[in-house]
XYZ file of C-alpha atoms in Angstrom:
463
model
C 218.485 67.359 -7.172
C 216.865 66.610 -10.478
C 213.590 68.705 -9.839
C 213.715 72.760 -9.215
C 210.268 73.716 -8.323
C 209.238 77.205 -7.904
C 205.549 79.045 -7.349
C 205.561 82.752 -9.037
C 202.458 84.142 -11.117
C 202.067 85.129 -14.647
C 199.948 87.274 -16.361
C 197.231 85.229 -17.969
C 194.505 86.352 -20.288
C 194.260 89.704 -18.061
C 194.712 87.902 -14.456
C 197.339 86.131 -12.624
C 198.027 82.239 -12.771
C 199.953 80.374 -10.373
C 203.460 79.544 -12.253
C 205.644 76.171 -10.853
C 208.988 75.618 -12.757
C 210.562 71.656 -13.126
C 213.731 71.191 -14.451
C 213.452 68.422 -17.083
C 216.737 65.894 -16.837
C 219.010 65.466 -19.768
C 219.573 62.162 -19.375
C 217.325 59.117 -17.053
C 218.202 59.258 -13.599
C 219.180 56.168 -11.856
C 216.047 56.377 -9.865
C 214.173 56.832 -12.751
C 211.143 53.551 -12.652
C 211.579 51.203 -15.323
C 208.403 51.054 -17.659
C 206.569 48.036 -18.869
C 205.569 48.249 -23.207
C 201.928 48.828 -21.672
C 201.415 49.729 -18.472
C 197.922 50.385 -19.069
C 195.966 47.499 -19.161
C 192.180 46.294 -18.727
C 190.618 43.734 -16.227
C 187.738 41.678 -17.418
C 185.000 40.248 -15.178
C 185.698 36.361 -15.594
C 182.154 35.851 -16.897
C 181.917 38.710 -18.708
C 184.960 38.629 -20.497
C 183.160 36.722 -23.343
C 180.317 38.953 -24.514
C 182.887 42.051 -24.487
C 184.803 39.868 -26.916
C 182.050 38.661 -29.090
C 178.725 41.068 -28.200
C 180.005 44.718 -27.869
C 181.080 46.337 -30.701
C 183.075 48.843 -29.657
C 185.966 46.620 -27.947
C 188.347 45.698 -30.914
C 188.661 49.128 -31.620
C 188.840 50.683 -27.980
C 191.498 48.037 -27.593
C 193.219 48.891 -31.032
C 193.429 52.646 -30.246
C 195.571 52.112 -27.317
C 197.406 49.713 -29.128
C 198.071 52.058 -31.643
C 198.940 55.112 -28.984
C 201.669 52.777 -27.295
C 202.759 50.184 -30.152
C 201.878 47.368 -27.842
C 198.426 45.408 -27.123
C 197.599 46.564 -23.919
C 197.034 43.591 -21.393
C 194.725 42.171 -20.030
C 193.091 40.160 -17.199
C 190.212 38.474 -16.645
C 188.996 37.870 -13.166
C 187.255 39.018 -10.237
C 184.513 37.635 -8.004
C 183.247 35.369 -10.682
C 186.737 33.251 -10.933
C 186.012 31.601 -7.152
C 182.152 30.851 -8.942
C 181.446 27.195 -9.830
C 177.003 27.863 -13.189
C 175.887 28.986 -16.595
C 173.873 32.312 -16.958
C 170.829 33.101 -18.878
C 171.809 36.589 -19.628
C 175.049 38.713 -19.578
C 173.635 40.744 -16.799
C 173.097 38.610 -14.832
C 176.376 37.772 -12.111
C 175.985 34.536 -11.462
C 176.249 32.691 -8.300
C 177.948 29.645 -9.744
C 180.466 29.459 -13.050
C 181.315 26.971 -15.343
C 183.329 27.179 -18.086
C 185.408 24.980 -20.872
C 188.042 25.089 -23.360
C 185.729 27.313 -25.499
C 186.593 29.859 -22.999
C 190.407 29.246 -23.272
C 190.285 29.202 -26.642
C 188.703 32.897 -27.034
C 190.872 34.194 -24.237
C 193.918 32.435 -26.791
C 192.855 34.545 -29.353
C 193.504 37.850 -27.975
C 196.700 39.973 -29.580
C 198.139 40.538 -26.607
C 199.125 39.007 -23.057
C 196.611 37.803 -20.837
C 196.414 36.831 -16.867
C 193.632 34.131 -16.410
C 192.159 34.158 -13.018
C 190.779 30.572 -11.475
C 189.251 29.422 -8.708
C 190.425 28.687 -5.161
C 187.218 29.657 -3.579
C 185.921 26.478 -4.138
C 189.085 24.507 -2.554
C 189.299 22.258 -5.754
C 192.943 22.198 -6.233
C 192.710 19.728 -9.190
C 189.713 21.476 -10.869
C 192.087 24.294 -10.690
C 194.804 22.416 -12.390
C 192.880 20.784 -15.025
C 192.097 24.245 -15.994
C 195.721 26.222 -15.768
C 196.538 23.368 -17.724
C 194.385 23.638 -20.486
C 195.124 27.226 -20.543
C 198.884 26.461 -21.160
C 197.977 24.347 -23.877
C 195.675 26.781 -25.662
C 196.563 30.365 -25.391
C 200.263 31.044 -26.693
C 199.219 34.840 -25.092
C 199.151 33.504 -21.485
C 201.223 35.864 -19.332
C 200.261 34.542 -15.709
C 197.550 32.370 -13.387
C 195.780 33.727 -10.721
C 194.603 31.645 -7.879
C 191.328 33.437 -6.385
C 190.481 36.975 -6.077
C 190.287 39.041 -3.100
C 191.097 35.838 -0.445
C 190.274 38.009 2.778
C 186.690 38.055 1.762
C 186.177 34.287 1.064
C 185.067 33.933 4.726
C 182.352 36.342 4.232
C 181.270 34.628 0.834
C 181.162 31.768 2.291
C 183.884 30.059 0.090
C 184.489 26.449 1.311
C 188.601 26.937 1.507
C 187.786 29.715 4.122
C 185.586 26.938 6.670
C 187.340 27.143 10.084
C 190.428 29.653 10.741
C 190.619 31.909 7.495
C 192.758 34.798 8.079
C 195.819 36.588 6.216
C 198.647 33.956 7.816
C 195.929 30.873 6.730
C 195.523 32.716 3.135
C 199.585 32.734 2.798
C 199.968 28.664 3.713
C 197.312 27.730 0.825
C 198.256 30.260 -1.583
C 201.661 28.887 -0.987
C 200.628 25.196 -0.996
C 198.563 25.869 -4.343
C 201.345 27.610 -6.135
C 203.262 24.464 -5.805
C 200.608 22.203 -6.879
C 199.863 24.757 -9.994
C 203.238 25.611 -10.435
C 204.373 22.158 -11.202
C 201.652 21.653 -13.963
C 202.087 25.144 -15.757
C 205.583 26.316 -14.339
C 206.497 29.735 -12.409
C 203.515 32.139 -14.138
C 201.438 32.363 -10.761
C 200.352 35.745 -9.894
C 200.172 35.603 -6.425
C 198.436 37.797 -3.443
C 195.661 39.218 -5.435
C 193.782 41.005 -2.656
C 191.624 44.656 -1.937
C 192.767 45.414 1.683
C 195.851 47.625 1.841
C 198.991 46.257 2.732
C 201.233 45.050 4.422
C 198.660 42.704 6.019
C 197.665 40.731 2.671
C 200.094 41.869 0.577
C 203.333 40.640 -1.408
C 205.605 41.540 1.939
C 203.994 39.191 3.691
C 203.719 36.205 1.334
C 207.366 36.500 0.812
C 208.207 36.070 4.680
C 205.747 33.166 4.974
C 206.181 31.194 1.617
C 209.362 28.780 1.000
C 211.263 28.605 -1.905
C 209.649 26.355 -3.620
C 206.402 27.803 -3.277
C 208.159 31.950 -4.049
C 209.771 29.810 -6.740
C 206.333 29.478 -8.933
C 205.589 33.001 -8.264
C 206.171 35.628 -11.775
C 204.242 38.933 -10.212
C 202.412 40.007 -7.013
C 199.083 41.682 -7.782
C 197.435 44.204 -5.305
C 193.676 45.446 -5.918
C 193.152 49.471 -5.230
C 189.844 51.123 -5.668
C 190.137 54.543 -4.084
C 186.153 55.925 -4.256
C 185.385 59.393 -2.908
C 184.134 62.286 -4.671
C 185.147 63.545 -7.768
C 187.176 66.318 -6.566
C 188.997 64.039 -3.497
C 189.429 61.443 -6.830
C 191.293 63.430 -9.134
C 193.469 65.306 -6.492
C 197.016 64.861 -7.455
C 198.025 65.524 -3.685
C 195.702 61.977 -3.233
C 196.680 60.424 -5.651
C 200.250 60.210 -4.393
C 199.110 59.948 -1.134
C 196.908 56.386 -2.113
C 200.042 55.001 -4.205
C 202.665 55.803 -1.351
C 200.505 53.251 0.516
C 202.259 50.631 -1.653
C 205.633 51.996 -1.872
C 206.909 48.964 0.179
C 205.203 46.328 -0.876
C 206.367 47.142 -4.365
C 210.181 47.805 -2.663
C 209.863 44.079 -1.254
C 208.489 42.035 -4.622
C 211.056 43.912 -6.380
C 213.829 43.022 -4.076
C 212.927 39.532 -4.649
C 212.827 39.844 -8.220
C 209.310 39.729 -8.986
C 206.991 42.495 -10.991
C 204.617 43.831 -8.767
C 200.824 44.691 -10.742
C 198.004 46.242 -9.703
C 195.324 43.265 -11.225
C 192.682 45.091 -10.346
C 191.604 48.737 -9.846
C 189.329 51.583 -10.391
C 187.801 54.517 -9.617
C 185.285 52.834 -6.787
C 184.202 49.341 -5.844
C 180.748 47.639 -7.153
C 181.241 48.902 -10.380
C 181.678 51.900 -9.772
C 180.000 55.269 -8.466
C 176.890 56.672 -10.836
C 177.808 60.581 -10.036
C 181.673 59.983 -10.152
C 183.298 56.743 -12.265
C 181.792 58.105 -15.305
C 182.878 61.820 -15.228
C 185.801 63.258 -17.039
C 188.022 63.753 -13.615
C 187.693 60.451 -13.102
C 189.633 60.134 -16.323
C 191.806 62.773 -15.113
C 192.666 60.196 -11.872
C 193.081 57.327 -14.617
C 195.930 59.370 -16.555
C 197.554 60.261 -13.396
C 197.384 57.111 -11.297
C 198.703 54.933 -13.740
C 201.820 58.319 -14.211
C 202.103 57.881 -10.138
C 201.999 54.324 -10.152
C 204.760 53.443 -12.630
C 207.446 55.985 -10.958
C 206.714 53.814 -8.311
C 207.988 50.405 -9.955
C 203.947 49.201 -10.609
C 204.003 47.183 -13.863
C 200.723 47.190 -14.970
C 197.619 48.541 -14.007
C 194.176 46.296 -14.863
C 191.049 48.300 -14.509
C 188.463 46.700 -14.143
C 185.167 46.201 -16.394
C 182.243 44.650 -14.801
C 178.380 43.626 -15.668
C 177.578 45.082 -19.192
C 175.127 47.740 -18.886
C 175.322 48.200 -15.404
C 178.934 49.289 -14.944
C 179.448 52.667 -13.818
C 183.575 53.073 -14.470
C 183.600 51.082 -17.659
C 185.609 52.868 -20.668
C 183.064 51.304 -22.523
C 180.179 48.797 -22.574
C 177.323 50.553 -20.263
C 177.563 53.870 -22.152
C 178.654 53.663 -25.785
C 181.899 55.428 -24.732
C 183.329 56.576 -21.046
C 185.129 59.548 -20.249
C 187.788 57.641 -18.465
C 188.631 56.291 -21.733
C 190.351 59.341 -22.717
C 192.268 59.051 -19.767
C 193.517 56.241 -20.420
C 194.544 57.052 -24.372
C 196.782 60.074 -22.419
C 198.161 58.130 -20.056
C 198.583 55.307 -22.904
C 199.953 58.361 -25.343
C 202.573 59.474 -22.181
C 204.514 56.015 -22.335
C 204.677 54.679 -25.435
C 207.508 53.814 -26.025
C 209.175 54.773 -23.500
C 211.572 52.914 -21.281
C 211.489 55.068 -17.726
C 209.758 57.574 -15.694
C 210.794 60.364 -13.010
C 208.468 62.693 -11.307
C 209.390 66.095 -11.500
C 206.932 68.013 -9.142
C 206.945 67.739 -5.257
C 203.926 65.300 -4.963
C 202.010 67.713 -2.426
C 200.718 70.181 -4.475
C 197.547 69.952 -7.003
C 200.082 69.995 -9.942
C 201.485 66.688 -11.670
C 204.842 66.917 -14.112
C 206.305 63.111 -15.354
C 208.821 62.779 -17.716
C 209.094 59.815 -19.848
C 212.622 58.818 -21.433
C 213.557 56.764 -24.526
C 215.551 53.754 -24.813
C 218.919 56.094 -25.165
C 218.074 57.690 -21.751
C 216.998 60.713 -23.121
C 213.697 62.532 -22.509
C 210.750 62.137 -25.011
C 207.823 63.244 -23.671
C 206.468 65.645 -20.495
C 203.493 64.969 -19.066
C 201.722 67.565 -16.692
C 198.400 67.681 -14.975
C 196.418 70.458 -13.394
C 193.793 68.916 -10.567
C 192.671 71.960 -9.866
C 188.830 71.320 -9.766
C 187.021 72.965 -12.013
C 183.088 72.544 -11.874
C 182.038 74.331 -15.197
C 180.660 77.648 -13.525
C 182.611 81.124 -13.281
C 185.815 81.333 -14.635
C 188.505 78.114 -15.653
C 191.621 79.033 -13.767
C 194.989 78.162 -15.608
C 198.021 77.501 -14.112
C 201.892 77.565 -15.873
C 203.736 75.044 -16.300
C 207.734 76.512 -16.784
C 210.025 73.304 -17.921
C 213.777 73.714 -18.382
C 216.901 71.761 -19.640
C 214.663 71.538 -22.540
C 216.468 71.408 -26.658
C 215.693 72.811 -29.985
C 213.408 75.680 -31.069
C 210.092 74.368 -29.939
C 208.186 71.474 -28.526
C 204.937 70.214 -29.798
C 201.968 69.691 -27.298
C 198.491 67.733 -26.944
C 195.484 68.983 -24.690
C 193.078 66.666 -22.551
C 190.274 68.736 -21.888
C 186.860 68.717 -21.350
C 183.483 71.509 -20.358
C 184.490 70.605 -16.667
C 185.851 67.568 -14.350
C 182.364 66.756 -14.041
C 181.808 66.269 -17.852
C 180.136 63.054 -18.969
C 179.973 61.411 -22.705
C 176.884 59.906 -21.898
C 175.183 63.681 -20.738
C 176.288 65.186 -24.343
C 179.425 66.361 -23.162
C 182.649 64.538 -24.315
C 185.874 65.153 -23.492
C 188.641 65.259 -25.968
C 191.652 64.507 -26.620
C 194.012 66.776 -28.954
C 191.242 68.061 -30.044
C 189.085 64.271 -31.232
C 186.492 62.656 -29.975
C 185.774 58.391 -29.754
C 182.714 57.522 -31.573
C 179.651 56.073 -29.621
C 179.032 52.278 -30.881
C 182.162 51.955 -32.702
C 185.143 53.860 -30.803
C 186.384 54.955 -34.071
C 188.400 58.269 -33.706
C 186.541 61.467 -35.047
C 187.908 65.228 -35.866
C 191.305 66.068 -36.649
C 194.189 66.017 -33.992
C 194.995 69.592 -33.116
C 198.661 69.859 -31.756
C 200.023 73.442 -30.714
C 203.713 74.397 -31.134
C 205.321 76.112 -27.903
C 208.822 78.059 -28.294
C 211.343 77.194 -26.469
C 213.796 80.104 -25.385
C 217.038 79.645 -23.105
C 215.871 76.109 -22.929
C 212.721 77.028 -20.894
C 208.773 76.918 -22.084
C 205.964 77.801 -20.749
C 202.301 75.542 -20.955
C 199.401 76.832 -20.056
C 196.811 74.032 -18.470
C 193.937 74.912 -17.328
C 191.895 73.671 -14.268
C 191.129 69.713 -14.888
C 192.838 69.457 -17.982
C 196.255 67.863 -18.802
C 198.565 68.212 -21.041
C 201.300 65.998 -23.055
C 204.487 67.309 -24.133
C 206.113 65.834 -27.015
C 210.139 66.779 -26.457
């Protein structure tokens, strides 16, 4: 067994705290998940993803901080409800019932620094539409990574999506999907990124695709996407315990795509649907759940994770856009911090307790960085509790370490209270980094350390 975990208590500033002890591997385990150079990526809404690019500010610097925490562009997609839309809008805010586009729109998309996964429409049942497009998006953006073909398929009946007239269920959805890949495939080659639905698997997922698609059509196929917005309260969000809990759901359909040699994604996901939730998506635990969702998902063999970013100005769970800057944000520079980098990824605690411990290894197997995460909720009333973190197996003198903190999980840039992250801030409008980074040196002794984290707050662990 890699992981010893143990519960004791310690003697913290005059009371006890809860104490759990991992044993950190020397070397990456053979189970250990292998990472993608940026598993952290961001989902645009398709008819959105123009204004972020051109009217808000903030976004080639929110983008460029990541890139700078990993060393890699993180990726993006842009897609949603507005790919199966056929209508030009008079205002950003405005979602629009029909969508047209042109090469203009390529040709911006082209432009990006890093890859990008262009959704299109199926909705419509316009296969050469469809093609014409892919097409012209092979032809002008060197970035493309993969083609979607419609978003969220087991709602088309409901939206009244002319593909879905007559019989539309999942074993329908699999037959066109699998007739379109062919017909897309063959213009832009095997850079489909297939399944792309909300409802949990297996029904709708990459499992069954694979049993129901031929060669030809599996052929065409580069990654299966899955959508996951998990929604609750803040406190059910950022529960470690749930967290696992909501990515276990996946566990085969990942096993299955991977089996057949295909990344698995999830293209689209946040903290709730519709944008988000106004009392949770923008609070600092639900940038706790963004650090350790996209921690949980990659030990799980999940590529990339695409949140999502709707309507400007009325998004709830945007990192940035409706409030100058989101406290998921700094979620997603930890989680963003925790891989870069890296090359693989073992969890080290038992997955059923409130407390989180990764470890991240380098391209010479060996361990780089720890990541652990108290979800103990704290509220901002009475006293913070703390809890220990004891790591073994660990080298050299002393480790350096990085705090995500914040007043409490309910904390909220746009309310005056931002979180930071080693000790700096994001700048409203701009998303330039403010304050100096404050890093603390820990001693190691016999090998073993001891962190201190304190109720919804995480901590990184630079080995």
């Amino acid at each position: 067994m890699m992981r010893l975990f143990v519960i004791g208590a310690a003697l913290i500033g005059g009371g006890l705290a809860a104490t759990s002890t991992y044993a950190v591997p020397s070397t990456a385990p053979t189970n250990a998940a292998q990472l993608d150079p940026a598993p952290v990526g961001m989902s645009y809404e398709f008819f959105t993803f123009p204004s972020y690019h051109t009217n808000v500010t903030a976004t080639p610097q929110c983008e460029k901080n990541l890139k700078d925490a990993s060393g890699t562009w993180l990726p993006i997609r842009i897609g949603g409800t507005t790919q199966d839309l056929s209508y030009t809008v008079a205002s950003d805010k405005d979602a629009p019932k029909i969508l047209k586009f042109e090469p203009s729109f390529m040709k911006l998309a082209g432009q990006y620094e890093g890859s990008v996964t262009l959704g299109l429409n199926r909705g419509h049942n316009d296969v050469q539409n469809t093609v014409a497009a892919a097409r012209s998006a092979k032809e002008q953006m060197p970035n493309l990574l993969a083609i979607e073909m419609g978003n969220e398929p087991e709602y088309f009946k409901n939206d009244g999506q002319p593909i879905a007239k007559g019989t539309w269920d999942a074993a329908t959805d699999a037959a066109s999907q699998a007739s379109w890949q062919i017909s897309i495939g063959k213009a832009v080659g095997n850079i489909i990124q297939a399944s792309n639905s909300l409802q949990n698997p297996p029904q709708w997922g990459a499992e069954q695709l694979l049993n129901a698609h031929n060669s030809s059509a599996i052929g065409y196929v580069k990654t299966f996407s899955h959508h996951n917005y998990p929604g609750g309260s803040i406190q059910s969000l950022m529960s470690h315990a749930n967290v696992v809990k909501n990515m276990n759901t996946f566990r085969n359909d990942v096993a299955v795509a991977k089996r057949a040699g295909k990344q698995y994604v999830f293209g689209e996901t946040n903290s709730a649907t519709g944008g988000g939730a106004a009392n949770v998506s923008p609070s600092f635990g639900a940038g706790l759940w963004v650090a350790d969702v996209c921690l949980r998902a990659a030990t799980l063999g999940i590529s990339r994770l695409y949140f999502h970013h709707g309507t400007i100005g009325a998004c709830q769970y945007c990192w940035w856009g409706r409030y100058s800057m989101g406290a998921p944000y700094y979620g997603a520079m930890f989680a963003t911090a925790a891989f870069g980098g890296g090359t693989s990824i073992v969890p080290i605690d038992s997955g059923n307790s409130r407390h989180a411990a990764y470890v991240i290894f380098g391209a010479d197997g060996k361990p780089v960085r720890a990541a652990l995460y108290n979800s103990d909720y704290f509220a901002g009333s009475g006293s913070r509790g703390n809890h220990v973190f004891v790591l073994t197996g660990l080298t050299g003198e002393s480790v350096k370490t990085k705090k995500l903190s914040a007043a409490s999980a309910t904390s909220r840039v746009d309310q005056g209270a931002s979180p930071t992250w080693g000790g700096q801030k994001y700048e409203d409008g701009t998303c330039k980094i403010t304050g100096t980074e404050t890093r603390e040196t820990v001693a190691v002794e016999g090998g073993r350390a001891s962190f201190t984290v304190g109720a919804s707050e995480a901590v990184l662990v630079y080995l």
